Short mmCIF file of C-alpha atoms in Angstrom, two decimals:
data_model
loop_
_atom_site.label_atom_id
_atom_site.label_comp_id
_atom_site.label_asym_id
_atom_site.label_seq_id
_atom_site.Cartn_x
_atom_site.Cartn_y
_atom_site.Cartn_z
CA UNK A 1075 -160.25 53.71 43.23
CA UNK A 1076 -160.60 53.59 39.27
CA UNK A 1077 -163.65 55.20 37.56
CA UNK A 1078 -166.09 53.10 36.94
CA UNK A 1079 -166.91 54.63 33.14
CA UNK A 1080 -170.54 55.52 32.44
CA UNK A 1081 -170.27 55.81 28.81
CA UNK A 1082 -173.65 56.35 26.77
CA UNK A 1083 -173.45 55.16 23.32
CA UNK A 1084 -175.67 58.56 22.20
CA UNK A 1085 -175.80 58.61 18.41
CA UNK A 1086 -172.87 60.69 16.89
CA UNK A 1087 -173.89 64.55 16.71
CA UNK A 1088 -172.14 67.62 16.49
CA UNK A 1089 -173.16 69.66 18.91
CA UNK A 1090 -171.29 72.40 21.03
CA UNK A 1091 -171.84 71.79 24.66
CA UNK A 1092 -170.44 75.17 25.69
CA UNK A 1093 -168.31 76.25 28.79
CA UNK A 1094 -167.11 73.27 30.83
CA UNK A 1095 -166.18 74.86 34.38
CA UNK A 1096 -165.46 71.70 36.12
CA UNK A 1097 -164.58 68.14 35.33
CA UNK A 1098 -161.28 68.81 33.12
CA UNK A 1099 -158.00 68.88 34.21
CA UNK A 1100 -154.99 70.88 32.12
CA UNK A 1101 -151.90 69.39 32.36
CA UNK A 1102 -148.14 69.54 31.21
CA UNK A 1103 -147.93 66.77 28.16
CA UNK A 1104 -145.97 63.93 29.51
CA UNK A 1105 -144.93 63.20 25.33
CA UNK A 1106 -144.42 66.69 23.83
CA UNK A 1107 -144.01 70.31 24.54
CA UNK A 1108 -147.51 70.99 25.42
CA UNK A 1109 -150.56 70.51 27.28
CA UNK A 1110 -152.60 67.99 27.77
CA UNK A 1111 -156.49 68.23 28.84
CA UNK A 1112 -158.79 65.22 29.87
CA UNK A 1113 -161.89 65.06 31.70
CA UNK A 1114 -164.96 63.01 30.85
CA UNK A 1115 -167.12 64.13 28.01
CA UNK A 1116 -170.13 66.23 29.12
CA UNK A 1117 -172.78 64.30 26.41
CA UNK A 1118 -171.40 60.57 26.32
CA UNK A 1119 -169.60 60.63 29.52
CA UNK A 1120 -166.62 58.57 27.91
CA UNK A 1121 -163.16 59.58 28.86
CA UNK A 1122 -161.66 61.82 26.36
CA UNK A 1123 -157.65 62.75 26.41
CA UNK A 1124 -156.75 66.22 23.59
CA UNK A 1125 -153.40 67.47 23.63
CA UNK A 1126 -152.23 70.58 22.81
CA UNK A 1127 -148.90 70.92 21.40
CA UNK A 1128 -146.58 73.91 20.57
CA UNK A 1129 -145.86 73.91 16.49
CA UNK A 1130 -145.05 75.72 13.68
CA UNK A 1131 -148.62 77.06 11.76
CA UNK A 1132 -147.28 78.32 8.26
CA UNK A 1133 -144.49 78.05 6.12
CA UNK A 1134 -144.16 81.99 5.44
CA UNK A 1135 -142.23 85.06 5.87
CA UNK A 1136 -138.52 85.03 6.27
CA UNK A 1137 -138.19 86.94 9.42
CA UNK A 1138 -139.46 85.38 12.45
CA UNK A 1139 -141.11 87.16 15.14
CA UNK A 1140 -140.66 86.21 18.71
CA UNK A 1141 -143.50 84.15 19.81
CA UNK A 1142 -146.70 86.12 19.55
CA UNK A 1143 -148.49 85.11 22.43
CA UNK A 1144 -146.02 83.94 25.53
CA UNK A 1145 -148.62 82.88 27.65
CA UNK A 1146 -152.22 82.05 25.72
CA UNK A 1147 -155.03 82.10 28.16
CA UNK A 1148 -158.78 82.19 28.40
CA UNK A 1149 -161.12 79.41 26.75
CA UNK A 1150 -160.05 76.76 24.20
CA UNK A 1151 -162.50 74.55 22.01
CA UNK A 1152 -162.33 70.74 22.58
CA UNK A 1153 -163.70 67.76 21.06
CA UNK A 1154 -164.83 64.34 22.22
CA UNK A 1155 -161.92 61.87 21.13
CA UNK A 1156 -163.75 59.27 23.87
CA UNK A 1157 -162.57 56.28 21.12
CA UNK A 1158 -166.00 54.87 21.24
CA UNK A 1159 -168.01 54.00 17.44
CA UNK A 1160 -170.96 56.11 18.12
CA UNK A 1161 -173.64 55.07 16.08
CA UNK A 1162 -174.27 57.24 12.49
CA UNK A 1163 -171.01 58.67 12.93
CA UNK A 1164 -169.48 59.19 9.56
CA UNK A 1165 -166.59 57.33 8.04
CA UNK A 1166 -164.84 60.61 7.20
CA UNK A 1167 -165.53 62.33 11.04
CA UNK A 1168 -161.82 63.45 12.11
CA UNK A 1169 -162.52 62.61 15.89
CA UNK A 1170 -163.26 59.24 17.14
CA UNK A 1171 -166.20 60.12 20.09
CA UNK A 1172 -169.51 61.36 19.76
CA UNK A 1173 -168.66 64.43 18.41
CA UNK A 1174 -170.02 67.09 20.97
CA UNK A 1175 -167.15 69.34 21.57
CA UNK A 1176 -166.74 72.53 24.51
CA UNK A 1177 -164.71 75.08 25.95
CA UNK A 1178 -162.05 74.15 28.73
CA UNK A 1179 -160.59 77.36 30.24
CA UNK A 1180 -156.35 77.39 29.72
CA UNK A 1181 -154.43 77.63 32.98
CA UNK A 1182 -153.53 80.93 33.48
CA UNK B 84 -170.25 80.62 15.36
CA UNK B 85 -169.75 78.03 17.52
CA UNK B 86 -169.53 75.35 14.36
CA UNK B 87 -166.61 77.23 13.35
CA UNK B 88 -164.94 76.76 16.39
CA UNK B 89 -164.93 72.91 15.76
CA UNK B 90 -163.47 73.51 12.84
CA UNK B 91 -160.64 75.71 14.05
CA UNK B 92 -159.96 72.86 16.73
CA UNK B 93 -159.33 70.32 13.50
CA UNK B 94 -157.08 72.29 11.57
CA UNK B 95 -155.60 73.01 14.82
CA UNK B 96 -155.13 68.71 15.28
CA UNK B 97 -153.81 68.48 11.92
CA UNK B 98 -151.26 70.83 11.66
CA UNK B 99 -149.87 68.76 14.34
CA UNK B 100 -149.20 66.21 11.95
CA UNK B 101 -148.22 68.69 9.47
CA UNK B 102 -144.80 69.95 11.20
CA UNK B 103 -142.29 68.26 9.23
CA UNK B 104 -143.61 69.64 5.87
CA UNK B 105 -144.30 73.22 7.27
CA UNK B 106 -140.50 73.31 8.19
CA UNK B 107 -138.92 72.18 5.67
CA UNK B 108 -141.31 74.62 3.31
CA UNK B 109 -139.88 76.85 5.39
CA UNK B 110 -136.22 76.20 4.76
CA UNK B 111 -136.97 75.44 1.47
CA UNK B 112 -138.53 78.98 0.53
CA UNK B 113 -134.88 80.72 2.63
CA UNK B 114 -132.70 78.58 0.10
CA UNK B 115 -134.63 80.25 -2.76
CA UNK B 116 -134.42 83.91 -0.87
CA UNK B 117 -130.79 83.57 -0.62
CA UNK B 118 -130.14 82.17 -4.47
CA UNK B 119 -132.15 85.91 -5.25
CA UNK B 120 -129.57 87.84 -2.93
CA UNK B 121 -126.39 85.92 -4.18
CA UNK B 122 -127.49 86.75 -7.66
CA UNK B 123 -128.36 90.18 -6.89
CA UNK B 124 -125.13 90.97 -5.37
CA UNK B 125 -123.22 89.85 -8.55
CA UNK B 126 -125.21 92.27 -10.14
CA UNK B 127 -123.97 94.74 -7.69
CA UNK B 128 -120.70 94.33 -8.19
CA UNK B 129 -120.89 94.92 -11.87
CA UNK B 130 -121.22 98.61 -10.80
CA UNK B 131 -118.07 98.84 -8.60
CA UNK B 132 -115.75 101.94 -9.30
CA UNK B 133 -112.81 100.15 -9.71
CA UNK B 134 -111.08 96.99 -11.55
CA UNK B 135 -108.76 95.58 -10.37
CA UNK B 136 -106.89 95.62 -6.10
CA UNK B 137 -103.54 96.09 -7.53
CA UNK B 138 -103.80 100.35 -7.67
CA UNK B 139 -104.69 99.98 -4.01
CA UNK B 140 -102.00 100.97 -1.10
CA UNK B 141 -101.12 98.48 1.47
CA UNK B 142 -102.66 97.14 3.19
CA UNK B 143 -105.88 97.63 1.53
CA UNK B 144 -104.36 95.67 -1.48
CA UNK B 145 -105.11 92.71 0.55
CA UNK B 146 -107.82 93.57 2.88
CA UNK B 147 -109.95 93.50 -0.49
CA UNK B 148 -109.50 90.16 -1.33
CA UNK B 149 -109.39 88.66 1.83
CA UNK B 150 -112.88 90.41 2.48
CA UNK B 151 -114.31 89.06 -0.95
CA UNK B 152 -112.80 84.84 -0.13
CA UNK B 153 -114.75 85.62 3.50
CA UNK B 154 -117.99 86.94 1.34
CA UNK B 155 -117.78 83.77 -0.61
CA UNK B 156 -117.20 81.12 1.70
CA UNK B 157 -119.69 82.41 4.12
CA UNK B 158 -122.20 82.28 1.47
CA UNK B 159 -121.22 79.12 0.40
CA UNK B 160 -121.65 77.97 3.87
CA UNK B 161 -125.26 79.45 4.13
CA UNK B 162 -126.36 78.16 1.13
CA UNK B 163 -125.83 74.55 2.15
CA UNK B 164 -126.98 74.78 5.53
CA UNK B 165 -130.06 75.68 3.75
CA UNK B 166 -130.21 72.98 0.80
CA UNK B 167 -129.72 70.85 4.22
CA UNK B 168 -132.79 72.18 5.79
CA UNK B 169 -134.68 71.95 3.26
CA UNK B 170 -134.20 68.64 2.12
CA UNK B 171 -132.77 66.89 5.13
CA UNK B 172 -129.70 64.83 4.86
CA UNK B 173 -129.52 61.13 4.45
CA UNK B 174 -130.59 59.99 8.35
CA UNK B 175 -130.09 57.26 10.10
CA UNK B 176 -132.99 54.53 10.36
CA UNK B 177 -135.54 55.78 12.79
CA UNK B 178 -137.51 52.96 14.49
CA UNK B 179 -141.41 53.18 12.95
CA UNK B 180 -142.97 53.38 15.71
CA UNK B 181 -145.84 56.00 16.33
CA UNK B 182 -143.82 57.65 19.06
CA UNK B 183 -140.24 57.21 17.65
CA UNK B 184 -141.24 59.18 14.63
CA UNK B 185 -143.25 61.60 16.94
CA UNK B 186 -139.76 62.22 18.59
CA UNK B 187 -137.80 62.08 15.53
CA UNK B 188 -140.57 64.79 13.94
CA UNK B 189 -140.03 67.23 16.83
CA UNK B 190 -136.05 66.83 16.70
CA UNK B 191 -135.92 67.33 13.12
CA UNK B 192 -138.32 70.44 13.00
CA UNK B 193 -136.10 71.72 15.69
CA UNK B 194 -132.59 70.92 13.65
CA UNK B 195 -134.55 72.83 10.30
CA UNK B 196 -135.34 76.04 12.84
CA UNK B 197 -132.06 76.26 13.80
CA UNK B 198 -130.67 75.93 10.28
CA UNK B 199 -132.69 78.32 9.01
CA UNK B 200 -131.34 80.72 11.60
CA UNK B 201 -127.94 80.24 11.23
CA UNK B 202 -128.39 80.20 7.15
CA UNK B 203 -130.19 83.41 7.65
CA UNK B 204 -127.05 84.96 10.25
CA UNK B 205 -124.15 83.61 7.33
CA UNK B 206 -126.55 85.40 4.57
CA UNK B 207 -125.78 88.60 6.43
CA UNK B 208 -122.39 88.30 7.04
CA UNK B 209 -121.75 87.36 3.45
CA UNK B 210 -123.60 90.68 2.15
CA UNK B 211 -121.95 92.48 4.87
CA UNK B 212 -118.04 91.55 3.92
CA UNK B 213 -119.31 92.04 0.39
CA UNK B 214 -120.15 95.47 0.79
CA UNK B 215 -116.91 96.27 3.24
CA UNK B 216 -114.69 94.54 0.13
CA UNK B 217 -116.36 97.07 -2.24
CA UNK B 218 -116.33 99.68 -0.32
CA UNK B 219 -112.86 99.77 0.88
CA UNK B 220 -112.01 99.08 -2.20
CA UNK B 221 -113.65 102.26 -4.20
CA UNK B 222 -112.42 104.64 -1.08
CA UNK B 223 -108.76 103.39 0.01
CA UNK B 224 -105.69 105.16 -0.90
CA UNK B 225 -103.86 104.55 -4.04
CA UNK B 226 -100.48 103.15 -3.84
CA UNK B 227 -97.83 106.43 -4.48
CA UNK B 228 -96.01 105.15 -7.82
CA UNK B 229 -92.62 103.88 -6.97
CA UNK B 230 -89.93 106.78 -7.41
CA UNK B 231 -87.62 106.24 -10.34
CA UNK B 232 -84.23 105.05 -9.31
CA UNK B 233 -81.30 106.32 -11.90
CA UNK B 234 -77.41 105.53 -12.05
CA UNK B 235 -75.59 108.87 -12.90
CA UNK B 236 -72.05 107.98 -14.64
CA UNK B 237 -69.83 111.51 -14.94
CA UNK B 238 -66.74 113.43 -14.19
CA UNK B 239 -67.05 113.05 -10.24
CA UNK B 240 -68.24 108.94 -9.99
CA UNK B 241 -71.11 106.91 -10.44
CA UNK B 242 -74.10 107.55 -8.28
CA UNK B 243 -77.15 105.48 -7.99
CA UNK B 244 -80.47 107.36 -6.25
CA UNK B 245 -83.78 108.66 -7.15
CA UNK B 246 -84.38 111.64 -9.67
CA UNK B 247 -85.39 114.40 -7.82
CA UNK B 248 -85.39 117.62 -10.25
CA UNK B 249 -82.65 119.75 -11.95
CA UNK B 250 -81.76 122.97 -10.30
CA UNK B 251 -79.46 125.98 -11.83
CA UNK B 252 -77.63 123.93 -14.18
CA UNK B 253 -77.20 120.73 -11.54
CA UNK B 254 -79.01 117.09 -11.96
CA UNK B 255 -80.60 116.39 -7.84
CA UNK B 256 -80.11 112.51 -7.21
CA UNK B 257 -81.19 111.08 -3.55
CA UNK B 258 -79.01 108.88 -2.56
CA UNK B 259 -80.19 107.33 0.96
CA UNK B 260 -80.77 110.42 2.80
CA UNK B 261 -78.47 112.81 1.09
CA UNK B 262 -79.50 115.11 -1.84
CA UNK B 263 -76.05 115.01 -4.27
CA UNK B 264 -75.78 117.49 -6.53
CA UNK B 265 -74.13 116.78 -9.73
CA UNK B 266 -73.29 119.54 -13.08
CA UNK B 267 -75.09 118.48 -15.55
CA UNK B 268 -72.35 119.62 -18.14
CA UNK B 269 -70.56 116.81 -16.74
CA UNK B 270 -72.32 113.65 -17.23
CA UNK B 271 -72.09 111.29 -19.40
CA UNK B 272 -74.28 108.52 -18.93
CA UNK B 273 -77.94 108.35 -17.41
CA UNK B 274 -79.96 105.50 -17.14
CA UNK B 275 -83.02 103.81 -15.41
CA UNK B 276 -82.60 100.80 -13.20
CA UNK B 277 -85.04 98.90 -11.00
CA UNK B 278 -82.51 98.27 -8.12
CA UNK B 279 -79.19 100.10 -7.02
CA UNK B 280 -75.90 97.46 -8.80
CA UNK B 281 -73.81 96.41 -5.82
#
C-alpha cells in the first residue's frame, strides 16, 4: 500500500531534532559505493532520501594510509532534503526541506 | 554543539561533489614531489666516486649502465603516469547526464588513485636502480690492465708472449702456458704488439 504523505508545510527552521530511534531505514546505495538512509522527517513529516557515499576528503600527504575507520558506526547527523519550498527558507539554504536535521544510528 | 553538527553534515554533502578536483590535486601535488626527487638525485650523482664505467671489470662494466637506462626509463614512466593523473587525458564524450557524469566522476577518481599508486611504486624503483648503478659502480672491481704482449727476435727464433720479468741474465716470455727462457745477450729485437702475427 503506498504512504499516503502527511507533509506539513512548517516554516523553514533549523532546528536539531535529536536521536531518531525508529522510522529510518540504512541501506546499501543502489547508485554509488555507499549508504543510503530515508525515513520520513520527524518535524515536516515529508519523505527525505541522504546518501552517504565513500570519497576522498583532502588532497594531502603523499603516503596513504589504509582506510582509517573500516567499519564507522554509532550516530550520524542528517538533514531534511524532503524537496518541499518551506516557507522563509532562504535562497542560499544548501538543503531543500525544512531544515530540521537528527541523528540516525549507522548499521553496525 | 549541535549547530555544528549541521554544518559538518554540509561539508560532508559537498565534498561529494568535490571528488574529481580533490584527486586530481592529489596527483597533481605527486607530479611536483617526484620533479623534487628527480632533481635531487642529479644532484646526487654529482658526488659519485667515480667517472666514467670503462675502469670497471666485467661484468660490472655493463651492469652500470644497464642499471642507470632502467633508472631513467622507469622515471620517465612515473613521471607521465603522473602528468596523466593530474591532468587527465583527452576522454571520450561522456553523455551529460546527472548520473553519467556521476559514474564517469567515480571511474575517473578511481583511474587517478591508481595512477598515483603506480607513479608512486615506478618513483621507487627509479631511486632504487639509481642507487644500485652508483653503488656498484663506486665498489666493483677494477678491470686487471691487459698484460703486455712482446715479439722477441734473437739467436734461437722469434717468440711472441707476455713479459714476465728478467731472471739471472735471461728475458721470461709466456708463451700460452709455457714460461721460455731466452739470454738476453742474444736478442736482437724487442717490440710491443697488441696481438700475436700469424
Amino acid at each position: 500500500m503506498p504512504e499516503i504523505e502527511s507533509h506539513r508545510s512548517i516554516e523553514y527552521q533549523v532546528v536539531d531534532r535529536g536521536p531518531q530511534k525508529e522510522g529510518f531505514t540504512v541501506d546499501k546505495s543502489p547508485t554509488e559505493d555507499g549508504l543510503e538512509v530515508s525515513g520520513v522527517c520527524p518535524a515536516c513529516h515529508g519523505r527525505t532520501t541522504t546518501p552517504w557515499s565513500y570519497g576522498i576528503a583532502g588532497g594531502k600527504g603523499v603516503f596513504r594510509k589504509k582506510r582509517e575507520n573500516a567499519q564507522p558506526s554509532g550516530p550520524r547527523t542528517v538533514a531534511c532534503e524532503c524537496g518541499y519550498a518551506h516557507p522563509n527558507r532562504p535562497e542560499t539554504a544548501w538543503n531543500v526541506g525544512c531544515g530540521a536535521y537528527w541523528t540516525v544510528e549507522l548499521p553496525s | 554543539m549541535s549547530v555544528d553538527s549541521w554544518r559538518w553534515l554540509q561539508k560532508a554533502q559537498q565534498l561529494r561533489f568535490e571528488q574529481l578536483e580533490i584527486a586530481r590535486k592529489q596527483a597533481e601535488s605527486w607530479r611536483t614531489g617526484l620533479t623534487g626527487i628527480t632533481a635531487l638525485l642529479a644532484a646526487v650523482l654529482v658526488v659519485k666516486g667515480r667517472d666514467s664505467v670503462s675502469d670497471l671489470a666485467q661484468p660490472y662494466k655493463w651492469v652500470v649502465p644497464l642499471l642507470l637506462a632502467l633508472a631513467l626509463a622507469t622515471l620517465v614512466w612515473a613521471t607521465l603516469t603522473a602528468v596523466s593523473a593530474a591532468s587527465g587525458s583527452p576522454s571520450r564524450k561522456t553523455l551529460l547526464t546527472g548520473e553519467d557524469l556521476r559514474d564517469w566522476t567515480v571511474g575517473e577518481v578511481r583511474r587517478i588513485e591508481k595512477a598515483v599508486v603506480r607513479a608512486r611504486v615506478l618513483t621507487v624503483a627509479g631511486v632504487t636502480a639509481v642507487a644500485a648503478a652508483v653503488g656498484v659502480s663506486w665498489l666493483a672491481p677494477v678491470a686487471t690492465p691487459p698484460a703486455a704482449l712482446v715479439v722477441v727476435e734473437s739467436a734461437s727464433g722469434r717468440i711472441c708472449g707476455t713479459l714476465v720479468d728478467t731472471s739471472g741474465g735471461n728475458l721470461l716470455v709466456k708463451v700460452r702456458e709455457d714460461q721460455q727462457v731466452v739470454p738476453l745477450a742474444g736478442v736482437a729485437r724487442i717490440r710491443g704488439v697488441t696481438a700475436c702475427p700469424r
